[in-house]
Coordinates of C-alpha atoms in Angstrom, one line a residue:
M1 CA 35.7 120.6 121.5
S2 CA 36.3 116.8 121.8
N3 CA 39.3 115.2 120.2
E4 CA 37.1 113.5 117.6
A5 CA 36.3 116.8 116.0
V6 CA 40.1 117.9 115.7
Q7 CA 41.3 117.2 112.1
P8 CA 44.7 115.3 112.0
Y9 CA 46.5 118.3 110.6
Q10 CA 45.0 120.5 113.6
R11 CA 46.3 117.8 116.1
I12 CA 49.9 118.0 114.6
A13 CA 49.9 121.8 114.5
Q14 CA 48.5 121.8 118.2
D15 CA 51.2 119.4 119.4
Y16 CA 54.0 121.2 117.8
G17 CA 52.6 124.7 118.8
E18 CA 52.4 123.4 122.4
K19 CA 56.0 122.1 122.5
I20 CA 57.2 125.4 121.1
R21 CA 55.1 127.5 123.5
Q22 CA 56.4 125.4 126.4
G23 CA 60.1 125.8 125.3
R24 CA 60.6 122.1 124.6
L25 CA 61.4 123.1 120.9
A26 CA 64.0 126.1 121.0
A27 CA 64.2 128.8 118.4
G28 CA 66.1 127.6 115.5
M29 CA 65.5 123.8 116.3
K30 CA 65.0 121.9 113.2
L31 CA 61.4 120.0 113.1
P32 CA 61.2 116.4 112.0
G33 CA 60.9 115.8 108.3
I34 CA 57.5 115.4 106.5
R35 CA 58.0 111.8 106.0
E36 CA 59.2 111.2 109.5
L37 CA 56.0 113.2 111.0
S38 CA 53.8 111.3 108.4
E39 CA 55.0 108.1 109.9
E40 CA 54.8 109.3 113.5
Y41 CA 51.1 110.4 113.2
G42 CA 50.0 107.7 110.7
V43 CA 48.9 110.5 108.2
A44 CA 49.6 111.2 104.6
A45 CA 52.4 113.9 103.6
G46 CA 49.8 116.4 102.6
T47 CA 48.4 116.4 106.1
V48 CA 51.8 117.0 107.6
Q49 CA 52.2 119.8 105.0
R50 CA 48.8 121.6 105.9
A51 CA 50.0 121.2 109.8
L52 CA 53.3 122.9 109.0
T53 CA 51.4 125.7 107.0
E54 CA 49.3 126.3 110.0
L55 CA 52.4 126.6 112.2
R56 CA 54.1 128.9 109.7
N57 CA 50.8 131.1 109.4
A58 CA 50.9 131.4 113.2
G59 CA 54.5 132.6 113.1
L60 CA 55.8 129.6 115.0
I61 CA 58.0 128.0 112.5
Y62 CA 59.8 129.0 109.2
S63 CA 60.9 126.8 106.3
H64 CA 63.8 126.7 103.9
Q65 CA 63.4 124.9 100.6
G66 CA 65.2 121.6 100.8
R67 CA 66.3 122.0 104.4
G68 CA 63.2 121.7 106.2
S69 CA 61.2 123.7 108.9
F70 CA 62.6 125.5 111.8
V71 CA 61.2 127.0 115.0
S72 CA 60.8 130.5 114.8
D73 CA 61.8 133.1 117.5
T74 CA 58.7 133.1 119.6
S75 CA 59.7 135.6 122.0
G76 CA 57.2 137.9 120.7
E77 CA 53.5 138.5 121.3
A78 CA 52.3 135.1 120.2
D79 CA 54.5 133.2 122.6
Q80 CA 53.0 135.4 125.4
D81 CA 49.3 135.6 124.2
P82 CA 47.6 132.4 123.2
T83 CA 44.5 134.2 122.1
A84 CA 46.6 136.1 119.6
L85 CA 48.0 132.9 118.3
A86 CA 44.6 131.5 117.9
I87 CA 43.3 134.6 116.0
K88 CA 46.1 134.3 113.6
V89 CA 45.3 130.8 113.0
L90 CA 41.7 131.4 112.5
Q91 CA 42.4 134.4 110.3
S92 CA 44.5 132.0 108.1
Q93 CA 41.8 129.3 107.9
V94 CA 39.1 131.9 107.1
A95 CA 41.4 133.2 104.3
E96 CA 41.8 129.7 103.1
L97 CA 38.1 129.1 103.3
T98 CA 37.3 132.4 101.6
A99 CA 39.7 131.7 98.6
R100 CA 38.2 128.1 98.2
L101 CA 34.5 129.5 98.2
D102 CA 35.6 132.3 95.6
K103 CA 37.0 129.5 93.4
L104 CA 34.0 127.2 93.8
E105 CA 31.6 130.2 92.9
G106 CA 33.7 131.1 89.9
K107 CA 33.5 127.6 88.5
R108 CA 29.6 127.6 89.1
D109 CA 29.3 131.1 87.4
G110 CA 31.5 130.3 84.5

């Protein structure tokens, strides 16, 4: 896949996922805030939130309301098996698309 095909939220999620897997961000470390990431990547806050959702769904980070997002303890399976991580992310994306499709079909039928 070329870089042009990667959505901005995917690029952020990939960048931070890689930093976590390489150990450059250790368990418990706080990630930059949404505003800071938004400025760093030149994207809207919603794009950053979507990237953080992907990282949460993959089990790489966790969030605390009002405190921010933090690196999870990735000493488990996802850290050692990039394929397992990719599968988790894809499952999350399929579930999201299925929900959107169901919603659209419900509007069309109703």
